[in-house]
XYZ file of C-alpha atoms in Angstrom:
586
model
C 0.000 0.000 0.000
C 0.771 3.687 -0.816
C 2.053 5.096 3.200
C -0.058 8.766 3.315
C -1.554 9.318 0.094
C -2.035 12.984 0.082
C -5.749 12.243 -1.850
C -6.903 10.408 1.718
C -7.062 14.130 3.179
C -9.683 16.469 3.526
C -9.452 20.242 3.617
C -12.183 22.083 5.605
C -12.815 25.419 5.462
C -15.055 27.680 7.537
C -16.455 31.036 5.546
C -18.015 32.548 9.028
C -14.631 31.931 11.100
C -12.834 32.357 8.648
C -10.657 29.432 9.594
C -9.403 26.041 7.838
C -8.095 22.777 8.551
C -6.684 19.678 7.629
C -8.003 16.079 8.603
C -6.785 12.450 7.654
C -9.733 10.439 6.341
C -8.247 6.836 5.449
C -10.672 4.781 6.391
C -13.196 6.693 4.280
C -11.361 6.945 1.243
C -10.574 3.148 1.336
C -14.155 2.218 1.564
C -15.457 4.375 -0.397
C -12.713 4.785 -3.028
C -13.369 8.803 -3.830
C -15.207 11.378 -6.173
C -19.185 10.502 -5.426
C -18.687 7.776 -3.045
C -16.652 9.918 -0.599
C -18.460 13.077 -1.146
C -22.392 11.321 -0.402
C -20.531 10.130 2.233
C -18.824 13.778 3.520
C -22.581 15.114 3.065
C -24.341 13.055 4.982
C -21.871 14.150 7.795
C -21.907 17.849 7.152
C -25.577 18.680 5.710
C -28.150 17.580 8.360
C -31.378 16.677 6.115
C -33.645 19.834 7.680
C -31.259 22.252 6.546
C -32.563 25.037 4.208
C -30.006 24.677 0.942
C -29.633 28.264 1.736
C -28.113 27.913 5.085
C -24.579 28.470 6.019
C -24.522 24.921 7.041
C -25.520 23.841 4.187
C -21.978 22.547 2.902
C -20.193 22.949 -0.277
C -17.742 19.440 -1.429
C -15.533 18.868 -3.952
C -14.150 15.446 -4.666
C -11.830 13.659 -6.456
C -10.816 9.931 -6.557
C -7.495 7.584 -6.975
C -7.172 8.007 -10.846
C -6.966 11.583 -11.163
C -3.973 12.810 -12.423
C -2.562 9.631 -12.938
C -4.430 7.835 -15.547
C -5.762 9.470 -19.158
C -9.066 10.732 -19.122
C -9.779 10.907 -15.317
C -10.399 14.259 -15.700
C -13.724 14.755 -13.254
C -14.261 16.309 -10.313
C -17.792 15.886 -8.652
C -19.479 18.811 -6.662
C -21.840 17.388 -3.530
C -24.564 19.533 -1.229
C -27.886 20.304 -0.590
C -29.356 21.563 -4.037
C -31.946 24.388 -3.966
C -33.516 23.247 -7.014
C -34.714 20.180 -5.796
C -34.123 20.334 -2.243
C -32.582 17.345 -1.744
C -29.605 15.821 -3.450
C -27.417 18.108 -5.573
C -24.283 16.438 -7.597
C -22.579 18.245 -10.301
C -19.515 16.813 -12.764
C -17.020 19.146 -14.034
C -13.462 18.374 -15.997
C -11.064 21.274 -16.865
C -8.455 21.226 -14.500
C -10.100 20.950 -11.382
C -8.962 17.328 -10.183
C -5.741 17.903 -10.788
C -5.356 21.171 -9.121
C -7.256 19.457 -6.436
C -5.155 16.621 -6.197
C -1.800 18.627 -7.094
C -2.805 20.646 -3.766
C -3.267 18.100 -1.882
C -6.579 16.457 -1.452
C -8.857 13.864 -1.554
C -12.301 16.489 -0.883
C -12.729 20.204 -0.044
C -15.748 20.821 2.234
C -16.864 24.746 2.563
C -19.297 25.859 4.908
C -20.521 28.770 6.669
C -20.973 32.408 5.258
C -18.615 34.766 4.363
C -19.772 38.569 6.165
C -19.076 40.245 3.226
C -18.254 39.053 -0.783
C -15.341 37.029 -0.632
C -12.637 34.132 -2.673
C -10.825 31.734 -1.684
C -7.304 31.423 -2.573
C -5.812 27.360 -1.803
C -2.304 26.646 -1.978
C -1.846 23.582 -0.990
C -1.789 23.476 3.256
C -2.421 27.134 2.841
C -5.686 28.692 2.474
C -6.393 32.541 1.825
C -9.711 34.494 2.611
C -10.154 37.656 -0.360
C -12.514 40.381 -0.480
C -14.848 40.451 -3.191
C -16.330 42.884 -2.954
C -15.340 45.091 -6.014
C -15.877 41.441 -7.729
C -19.435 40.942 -7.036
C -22.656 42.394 -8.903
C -19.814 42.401 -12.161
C -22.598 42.240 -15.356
C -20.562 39.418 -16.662
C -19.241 36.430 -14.687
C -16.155 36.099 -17.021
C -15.097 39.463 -15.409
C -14.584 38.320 -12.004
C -12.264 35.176 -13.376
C -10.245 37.831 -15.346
C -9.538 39.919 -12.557
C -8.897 36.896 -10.152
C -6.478 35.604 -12.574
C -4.381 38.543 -12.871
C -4.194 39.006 -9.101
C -3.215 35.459 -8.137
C 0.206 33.187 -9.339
C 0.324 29.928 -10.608
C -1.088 30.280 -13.800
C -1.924 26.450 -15.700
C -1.569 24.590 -12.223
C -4.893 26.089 -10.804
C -8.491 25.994 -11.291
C -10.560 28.829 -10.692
C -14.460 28.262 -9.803
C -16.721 31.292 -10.241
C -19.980 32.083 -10.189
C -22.050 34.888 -12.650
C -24.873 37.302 -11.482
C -27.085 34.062 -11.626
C -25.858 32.752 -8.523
C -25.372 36.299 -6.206
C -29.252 36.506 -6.792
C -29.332 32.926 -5.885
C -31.478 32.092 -9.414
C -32.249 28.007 -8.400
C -30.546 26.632 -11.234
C -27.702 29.087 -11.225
C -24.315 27.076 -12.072
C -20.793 27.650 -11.546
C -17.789 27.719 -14.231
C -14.493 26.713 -13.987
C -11.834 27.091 -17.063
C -14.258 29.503 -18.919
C -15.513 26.370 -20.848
C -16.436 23.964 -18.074
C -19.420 23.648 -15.619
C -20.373 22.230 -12.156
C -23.848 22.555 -14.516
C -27.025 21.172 -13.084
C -29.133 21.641 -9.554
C -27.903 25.261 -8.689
C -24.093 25.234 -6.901
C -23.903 28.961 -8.239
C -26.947 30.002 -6.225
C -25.273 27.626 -3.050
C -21.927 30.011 -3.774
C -23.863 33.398 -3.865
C -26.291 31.889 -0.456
C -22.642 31.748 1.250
C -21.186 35.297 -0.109
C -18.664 33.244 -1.924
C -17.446 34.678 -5.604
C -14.963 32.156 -6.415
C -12.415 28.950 -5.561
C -9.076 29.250 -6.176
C -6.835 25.956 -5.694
C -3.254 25.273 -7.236
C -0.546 22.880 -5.935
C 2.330 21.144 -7.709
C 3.260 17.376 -6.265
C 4.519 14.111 -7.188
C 2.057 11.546 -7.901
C 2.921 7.901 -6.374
C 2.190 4.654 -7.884
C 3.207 1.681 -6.447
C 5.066 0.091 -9.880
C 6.326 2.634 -12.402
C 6.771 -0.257 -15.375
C 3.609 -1.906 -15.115
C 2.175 2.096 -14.491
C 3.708 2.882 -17.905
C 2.322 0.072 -20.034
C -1.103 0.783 -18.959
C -1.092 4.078 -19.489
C 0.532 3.699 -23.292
C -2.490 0.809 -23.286
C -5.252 3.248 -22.389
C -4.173 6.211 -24.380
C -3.892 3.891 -27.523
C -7.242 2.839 -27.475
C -8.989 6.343 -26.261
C -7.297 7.181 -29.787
C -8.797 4.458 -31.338
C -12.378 4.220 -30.168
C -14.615 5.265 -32.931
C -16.524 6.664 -30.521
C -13.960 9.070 -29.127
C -12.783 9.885 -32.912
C -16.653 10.803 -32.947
C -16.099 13.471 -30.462
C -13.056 14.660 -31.473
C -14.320 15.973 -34.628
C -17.826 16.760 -33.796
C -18.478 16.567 -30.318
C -21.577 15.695 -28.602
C -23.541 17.613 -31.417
C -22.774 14.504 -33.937
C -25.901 13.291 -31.855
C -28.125 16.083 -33.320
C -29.032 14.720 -36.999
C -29.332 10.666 -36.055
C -31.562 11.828 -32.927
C -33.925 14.408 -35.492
C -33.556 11.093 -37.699
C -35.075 8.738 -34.893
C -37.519 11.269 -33.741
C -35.473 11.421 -30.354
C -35.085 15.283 -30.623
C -37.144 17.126 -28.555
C -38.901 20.240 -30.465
C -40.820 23.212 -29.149
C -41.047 22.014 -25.554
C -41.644 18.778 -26.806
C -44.692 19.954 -28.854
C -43.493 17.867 -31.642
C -40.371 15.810 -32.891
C -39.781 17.251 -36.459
C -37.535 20.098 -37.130
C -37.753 22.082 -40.260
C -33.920 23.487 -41.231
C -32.193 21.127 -38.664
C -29.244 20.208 -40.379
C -28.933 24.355 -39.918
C -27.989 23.391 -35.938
C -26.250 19.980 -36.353
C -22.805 19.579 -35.651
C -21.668 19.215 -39.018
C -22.708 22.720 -39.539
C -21.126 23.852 -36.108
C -18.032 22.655 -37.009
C -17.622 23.677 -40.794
C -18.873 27.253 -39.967
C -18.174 28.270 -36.257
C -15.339 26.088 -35.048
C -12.437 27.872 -34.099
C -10.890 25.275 -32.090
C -10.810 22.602 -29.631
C -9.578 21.811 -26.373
C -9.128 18.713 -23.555
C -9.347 18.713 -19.890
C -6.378 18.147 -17.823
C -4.841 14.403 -19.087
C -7.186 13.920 -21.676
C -6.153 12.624 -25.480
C -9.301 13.017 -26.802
C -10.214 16.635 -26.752
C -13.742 16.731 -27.191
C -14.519 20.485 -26.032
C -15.474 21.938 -28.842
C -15.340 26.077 -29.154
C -17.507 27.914 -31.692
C -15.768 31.727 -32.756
C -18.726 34.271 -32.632
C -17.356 37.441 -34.738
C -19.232 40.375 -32.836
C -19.662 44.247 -34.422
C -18.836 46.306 -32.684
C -22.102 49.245 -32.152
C -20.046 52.687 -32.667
C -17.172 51.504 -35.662
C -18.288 49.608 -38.809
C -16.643 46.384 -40.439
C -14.781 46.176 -36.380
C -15.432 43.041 -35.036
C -14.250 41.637 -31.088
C -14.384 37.599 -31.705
C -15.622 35.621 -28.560
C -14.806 31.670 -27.875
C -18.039 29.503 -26.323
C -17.800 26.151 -25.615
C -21.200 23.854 -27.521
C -22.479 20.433 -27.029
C -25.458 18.770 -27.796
C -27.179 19.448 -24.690
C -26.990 23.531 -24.952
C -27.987 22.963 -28.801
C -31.168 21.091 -27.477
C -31.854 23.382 -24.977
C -31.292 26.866 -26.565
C -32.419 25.915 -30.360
C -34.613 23.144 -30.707
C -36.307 23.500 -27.470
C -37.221 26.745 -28.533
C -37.798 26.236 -32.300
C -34.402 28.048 -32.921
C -32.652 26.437 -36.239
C -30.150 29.116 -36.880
C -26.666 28.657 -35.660
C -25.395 32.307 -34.919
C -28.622 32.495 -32.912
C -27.769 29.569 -30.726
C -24.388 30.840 -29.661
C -25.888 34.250 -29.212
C -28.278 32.913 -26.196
C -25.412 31.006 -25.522
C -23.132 34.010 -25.071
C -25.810 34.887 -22.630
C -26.626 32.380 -20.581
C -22.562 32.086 -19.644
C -22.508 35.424 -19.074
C -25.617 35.018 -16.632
C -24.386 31.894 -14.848
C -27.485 29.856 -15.104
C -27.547 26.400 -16.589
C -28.458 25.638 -20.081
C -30.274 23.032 -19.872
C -32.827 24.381 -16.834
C -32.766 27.824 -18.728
C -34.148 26.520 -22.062
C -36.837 24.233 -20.966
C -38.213 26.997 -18.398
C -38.097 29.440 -21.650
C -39.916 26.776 -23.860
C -42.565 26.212 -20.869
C -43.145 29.954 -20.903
C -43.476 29.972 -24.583
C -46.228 27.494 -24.601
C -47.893 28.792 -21.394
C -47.740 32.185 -22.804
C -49.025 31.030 -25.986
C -52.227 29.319 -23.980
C -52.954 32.342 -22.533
C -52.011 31.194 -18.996
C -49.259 33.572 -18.530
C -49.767 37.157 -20.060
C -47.391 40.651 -20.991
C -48.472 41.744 -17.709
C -46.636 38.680 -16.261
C -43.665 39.294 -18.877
C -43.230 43.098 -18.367
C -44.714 43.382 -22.280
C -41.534 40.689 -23.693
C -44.117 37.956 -25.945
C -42.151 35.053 -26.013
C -42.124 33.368 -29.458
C -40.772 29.804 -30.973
C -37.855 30.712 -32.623
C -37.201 34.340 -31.252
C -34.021 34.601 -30.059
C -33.403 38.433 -29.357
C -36.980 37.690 -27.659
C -35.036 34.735 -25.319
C -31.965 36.659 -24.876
C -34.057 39.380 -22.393
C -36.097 36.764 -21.014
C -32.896 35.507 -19.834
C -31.356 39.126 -18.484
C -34.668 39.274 -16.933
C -34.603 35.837 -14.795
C -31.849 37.410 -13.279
C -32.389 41.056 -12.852
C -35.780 41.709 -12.936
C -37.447 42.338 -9.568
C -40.678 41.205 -11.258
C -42.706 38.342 -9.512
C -42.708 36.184 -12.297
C -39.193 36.450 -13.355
C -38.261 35.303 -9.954
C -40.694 32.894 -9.555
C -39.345 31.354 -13.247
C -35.811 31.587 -11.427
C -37.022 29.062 -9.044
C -37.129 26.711 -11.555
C -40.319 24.984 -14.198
C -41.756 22.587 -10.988
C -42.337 25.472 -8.994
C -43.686 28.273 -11.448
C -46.128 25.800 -13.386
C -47.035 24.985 -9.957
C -48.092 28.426 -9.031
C -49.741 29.398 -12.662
C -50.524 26.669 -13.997
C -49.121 24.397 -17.167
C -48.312 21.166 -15.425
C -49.219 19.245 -18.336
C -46.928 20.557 -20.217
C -43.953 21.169 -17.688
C -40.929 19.044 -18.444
C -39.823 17.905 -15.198
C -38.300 14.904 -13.152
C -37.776 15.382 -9.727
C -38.192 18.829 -10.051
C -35.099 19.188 -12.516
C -35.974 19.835 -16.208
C -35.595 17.344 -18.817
C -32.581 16.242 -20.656
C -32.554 16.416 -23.924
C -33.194 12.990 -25.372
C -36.963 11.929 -26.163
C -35.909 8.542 -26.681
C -38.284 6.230 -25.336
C -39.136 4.729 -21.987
C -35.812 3.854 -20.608
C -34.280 7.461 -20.713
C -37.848 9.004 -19.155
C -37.704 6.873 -16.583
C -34.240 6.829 -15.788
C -34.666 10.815 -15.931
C -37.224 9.943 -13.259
C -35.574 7.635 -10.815
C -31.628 9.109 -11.384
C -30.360 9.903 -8.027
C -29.108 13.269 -9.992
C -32.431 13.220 -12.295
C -29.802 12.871 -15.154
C -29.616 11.378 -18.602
C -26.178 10.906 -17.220
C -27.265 8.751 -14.603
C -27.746 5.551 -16.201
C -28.153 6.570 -19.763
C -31.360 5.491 -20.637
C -31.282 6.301 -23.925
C -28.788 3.432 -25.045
C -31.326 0.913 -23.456
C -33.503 2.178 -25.891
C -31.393 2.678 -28.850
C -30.578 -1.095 -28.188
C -34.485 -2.115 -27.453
C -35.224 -0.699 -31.261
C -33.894 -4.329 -32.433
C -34.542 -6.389 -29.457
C -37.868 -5.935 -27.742
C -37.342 -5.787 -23.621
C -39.475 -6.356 -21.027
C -40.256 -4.170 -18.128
C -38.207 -6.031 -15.798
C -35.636 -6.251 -18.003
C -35.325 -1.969 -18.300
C -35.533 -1.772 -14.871
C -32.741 -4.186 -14.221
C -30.184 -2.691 -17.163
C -31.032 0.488 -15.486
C -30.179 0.090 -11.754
C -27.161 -1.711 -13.219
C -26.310 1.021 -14.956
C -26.185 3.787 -12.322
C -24.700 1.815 -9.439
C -21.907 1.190 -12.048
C -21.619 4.863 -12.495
C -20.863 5.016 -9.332
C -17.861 3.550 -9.254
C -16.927 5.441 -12.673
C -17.538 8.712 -10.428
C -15.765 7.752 -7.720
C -12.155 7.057 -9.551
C -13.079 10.399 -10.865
C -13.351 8.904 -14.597
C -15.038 10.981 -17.993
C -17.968 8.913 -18.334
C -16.931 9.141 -22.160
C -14.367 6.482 -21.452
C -16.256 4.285 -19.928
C -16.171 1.771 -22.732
C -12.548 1.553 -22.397
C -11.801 1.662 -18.295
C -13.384 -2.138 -17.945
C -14.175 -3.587 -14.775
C -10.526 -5.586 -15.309
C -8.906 -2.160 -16.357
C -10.188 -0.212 -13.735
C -8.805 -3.057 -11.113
C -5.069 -3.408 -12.572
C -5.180 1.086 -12.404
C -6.740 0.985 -8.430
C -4.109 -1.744 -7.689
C -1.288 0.783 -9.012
C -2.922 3.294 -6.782
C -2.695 1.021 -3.860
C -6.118 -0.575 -3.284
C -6.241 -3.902 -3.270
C -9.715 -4.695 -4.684
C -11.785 -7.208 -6.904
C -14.628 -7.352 -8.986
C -17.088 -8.360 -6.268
C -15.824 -5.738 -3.893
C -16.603 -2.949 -6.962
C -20.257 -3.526 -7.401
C -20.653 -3.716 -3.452
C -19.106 -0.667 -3.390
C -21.533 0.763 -6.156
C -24.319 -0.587 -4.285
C -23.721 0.945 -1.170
C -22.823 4.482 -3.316
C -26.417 4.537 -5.095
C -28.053 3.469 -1.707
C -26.252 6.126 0.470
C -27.589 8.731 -2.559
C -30.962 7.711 -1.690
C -30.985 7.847 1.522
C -29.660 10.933 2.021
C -32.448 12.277 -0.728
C -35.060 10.082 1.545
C -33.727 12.043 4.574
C -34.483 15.167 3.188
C -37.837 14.745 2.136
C -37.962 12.949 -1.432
C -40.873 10.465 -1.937
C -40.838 7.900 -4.490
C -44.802 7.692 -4.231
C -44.648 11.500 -6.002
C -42.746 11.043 -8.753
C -44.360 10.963 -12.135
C -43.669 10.879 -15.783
C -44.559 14.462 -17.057
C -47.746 13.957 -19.508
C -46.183 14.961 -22.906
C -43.992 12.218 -23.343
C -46.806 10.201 -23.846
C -48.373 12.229 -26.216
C -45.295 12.518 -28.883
C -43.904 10.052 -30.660
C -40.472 8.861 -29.368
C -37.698 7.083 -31.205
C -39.708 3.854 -30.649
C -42.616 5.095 -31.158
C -45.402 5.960 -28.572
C -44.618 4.880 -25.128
C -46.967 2.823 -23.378
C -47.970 4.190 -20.260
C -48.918 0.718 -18.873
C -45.367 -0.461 -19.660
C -43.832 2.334 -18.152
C -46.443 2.329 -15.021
C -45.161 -1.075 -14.207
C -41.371 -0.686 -14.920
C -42.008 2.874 -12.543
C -43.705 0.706 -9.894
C -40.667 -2.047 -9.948
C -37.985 -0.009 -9.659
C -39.519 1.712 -6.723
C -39.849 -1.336 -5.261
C -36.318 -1.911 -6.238
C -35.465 1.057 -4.202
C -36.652 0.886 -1.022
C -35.245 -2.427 -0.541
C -32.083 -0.604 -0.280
C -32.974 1.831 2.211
């Protein structure tokens, strides 16, 4: 075994006292491995379940696991705490450089709590943590501001990561999210609006180590092994050169694209938004997260006139992927390009997440459009399919307008189509807005039952890509996926791009944890995902989730899905199964 592996510590850091410190965890780390396993773990210990999301108590975690830094593509580092969105569990992925700087500093998790008196940063370098003021920072129009400034006040340049938040999350919008790396996000379930609750601008952390591995020969053929076939994998070729958006045409194909809030499944002038288009007209380049061959962030140049000079143009970099093309064009009927990175200009600068954003503006549309929300709700803005100028204020209004509807939208599409109406038509699981994959049972319910609420969680959509040739029963769904997700959580616990999961095996993964000094098999891996997914629920359990009130949102019965229809009988037992499945682990 490895004697004091620096990743078995945890750094704590109080915002009120303004006061940190250092603790051993061992015995956690070895059971648990890392990333997601430690962190459910770490929140369970620091977030009692009657806490108010807003509270000071309320903790902030960032984890990494055993295989960051040291093997290709463990590039992940997973964000834990209470979400305000949902109000129960909140877990958010992010690459960039994050684990590394993590790790490079010195730790296994990072656990903030309290609130700062004032607008603050933090600045960690390695055993040394530094308390800044803010203040000048916060209420900045743009979030990329603050990260500018921080950067030019603070050394170590490409050793550190730097986690900000945008205006979203000071006025503590629901879904607000956090960036790191200008091009990465802790995305989904509202850490920005946890940051802002806490006073808290930013999180600085650089370090520079030596890894340790306990044989350097066997260390070196693996890692020549797993960057060959990253390289290799059709699959990762695939998002090398397109990126998630290669999804949008086949999906449109399949009828697996949602449209207009889901109003329909057919797209006039798609190919206008695929990622064929993206890249031959708007890519200006790419770039990886930290020890990644692959290189699948793809960044779209946006020329930009400039209002007071003619033919003077500033060009801006944003990062696209299928998910903010679904959300911000077809969600909303949008099918030109230049209009998609224009609300996606905004919704960076804002600080919200995508995904959240565009289905609450596509609910408005509709409910607006059925006469259930008015101009006198809007402040005189008509929403409109396709209007993006239209979107772009709706968006600077979520955040600045003191309006009750705008802030009642910024609470997310559960709560305001709870209040006005439209919960027919409100695409929600869990309380967190739909993914954007229409493409049959599995991913639905899998949205549904996800301890995150996540097409990432067990990826239903592959069980029904694959159930297009081979029928599958209820049972069957339910059992591919709970497999699924409490394999995931051993992927998320190494800290490992789920986009390599094809290639880190269950043998792989062992011979790279056995270099990192645990001494594990295959048994001991799925009891250890297991116990992960059950401590998830639990925790949610604790805090007031109830499987008996969870239900498939209407429309997806009513629209066509890559395999056609979806029965609601079929999906009313596979729903009543899995909860089943459930509670036998509580």
């Amino acid at each position: 075994m490895i004697e004091k592996d620096p990743i078995k510590r945890v750094l704590y850091i109080d915002l009120t006292k303004k006061k940190f410190w250092i603790e051993e965890r061992p015995e956690l780390f070895s059971e648990f491995i890392g990333g997601t396993g430690v962190a459910i773990k770490l929140l369970e210990e620091n977030c009692p379940p009657e806490i108010h999301p807003f509270s000071p108590d309320n903790p902030i975690i960032f984890a990494i696991g055993p295989l960051n830094g040291v093997f290709p593509i463990a590039s992940k580092t997973v964000a834990m705490f209470k979400s305000p969105h949902t109000g129960n569990l909140g877990e958010s992925h992010a690459g960039g450089r994050s684990a590394l700087s993590i790790r490079m500093a010195g730790y296994g998790a990072v656990i903030i709590k309290g609130k700062s008196e004032r607008p603050c940063y933090i600045s960690i370098y390695s055993d040394k943590v530094f308390f800044r003021d803010a203040t000048t920072l916060w209420g900045l129009d743009e979030g990329l501001s603050a990260a500018r400034l921080i950067r030019e006040r603070e050394p170590g340049a490409g050793l550190r990561t730097i986690i900000r938040i945008g205006p979203a999350g000071e006025k503590l919008i629901s879904y607000a999210c956090a960036t790191l790396e200008t091009y990465r996000h802790f995305g989904r379930l509202g850490l920005g609006a946890v940051f802002g609750s806490k006073n808290l601008k930013a999180v600085l952390i650089a370090g520079k180590r030596n890894l340790p591995v306990t044989d350097f020969k066997e260390y070196k053929q693996i890692y020549i092994e797993l960057v060959k076939q990253l390289r290799e994998s059709e699959k990762m070729k695939k998002y090398h050169e397109l990126g998630t958006p290669a999804n949008i045409l086949p999906l449109s194909f399949s009828k697996g694209l949602p449209v207009k809030n889901l109003l329909t499944n057919e797209m006039q002038g798609v190919e206008n938004i695929s990622g064929e288009l993206f890249a031959a007209k708007h890519l200006g380049r790419r770039v990886a997260c930290a020890h990644c061959p692959v290189a699948c962030v793809h960044l779209a140049a946006l020329r930009k006139p400039y209002e007071d000079e003619p033919y003077f143009y500033r060009t801006i970099y944003l990062s696209y992927d299928y998910e903010l093309i679904y959300a911000l064009g077809s969600m909303l009927g949008i099918s030109d390009s230049v209009d998609i990175l224009k609300l996606i200009e905004i919704v960076e600068d804002m600080g919200v997440d995508a995904m959240s954003t565009g289905v609450a503006l596509a609910w408005m549309t509709e409910a607006f459009q059925k006469g259930i929300i008015t101009e006198k709700h809007t402040e005189e803005i008509s929403p409109q399919w396709g209007n993006a100028e239209g979107y772009i204020e709706i968006v600077k209004k979520i955040v600045y307008s003191e309006g009750e509807f705008y802030k009642d939208l910024g609470k997310g599409v559960d709560y305001v189509s709870e209040k006005y109406g439209g919960k027919d038509f409100a695409l929600i699981y869990g309380k967190n807005e739909m993914p954007g994959y229409h493409t049959g049972p599995a991913a639905h319910i899998g949205y549904l039952f996800g301890a995150r609420h996540s097409h990432l969680d067990s990826a239903g959509y592959s069980i029904d890509t694959k159930s297009m040739t081979k029928s599958i029963t209820a049972e069957q769904l339910v059992e591919n996926i709970l497999e699924e997700e409490q394999w995931r959580q051993i992927i998320s616990s190494l800290v490992i791009c789920f986009f390599g999961r094809e290639v880190y095996t269950q043998e792989m993964i062992l011979k790279c944890l056995k270099l990192s000094g645990y001494e594990l098999n295959d048994k001991d891996l799925l009891r250890i995902g297991r116990e992960i997914y059950a401590n998830k629920y639990k925790f949610k359990v604790n805090c007031g989730f109830n499987l008996e009130n969870v239900n498939l949102p209407k429309r997806v019965f009513e629209i066509p899905s890559s395999v056609g229809l979806i029965n609601k009988d079929f999906t009313d037992r596979a729903i009543a199964l899995l909860k089943e499945k459930i509670k036998s682990l509580l």
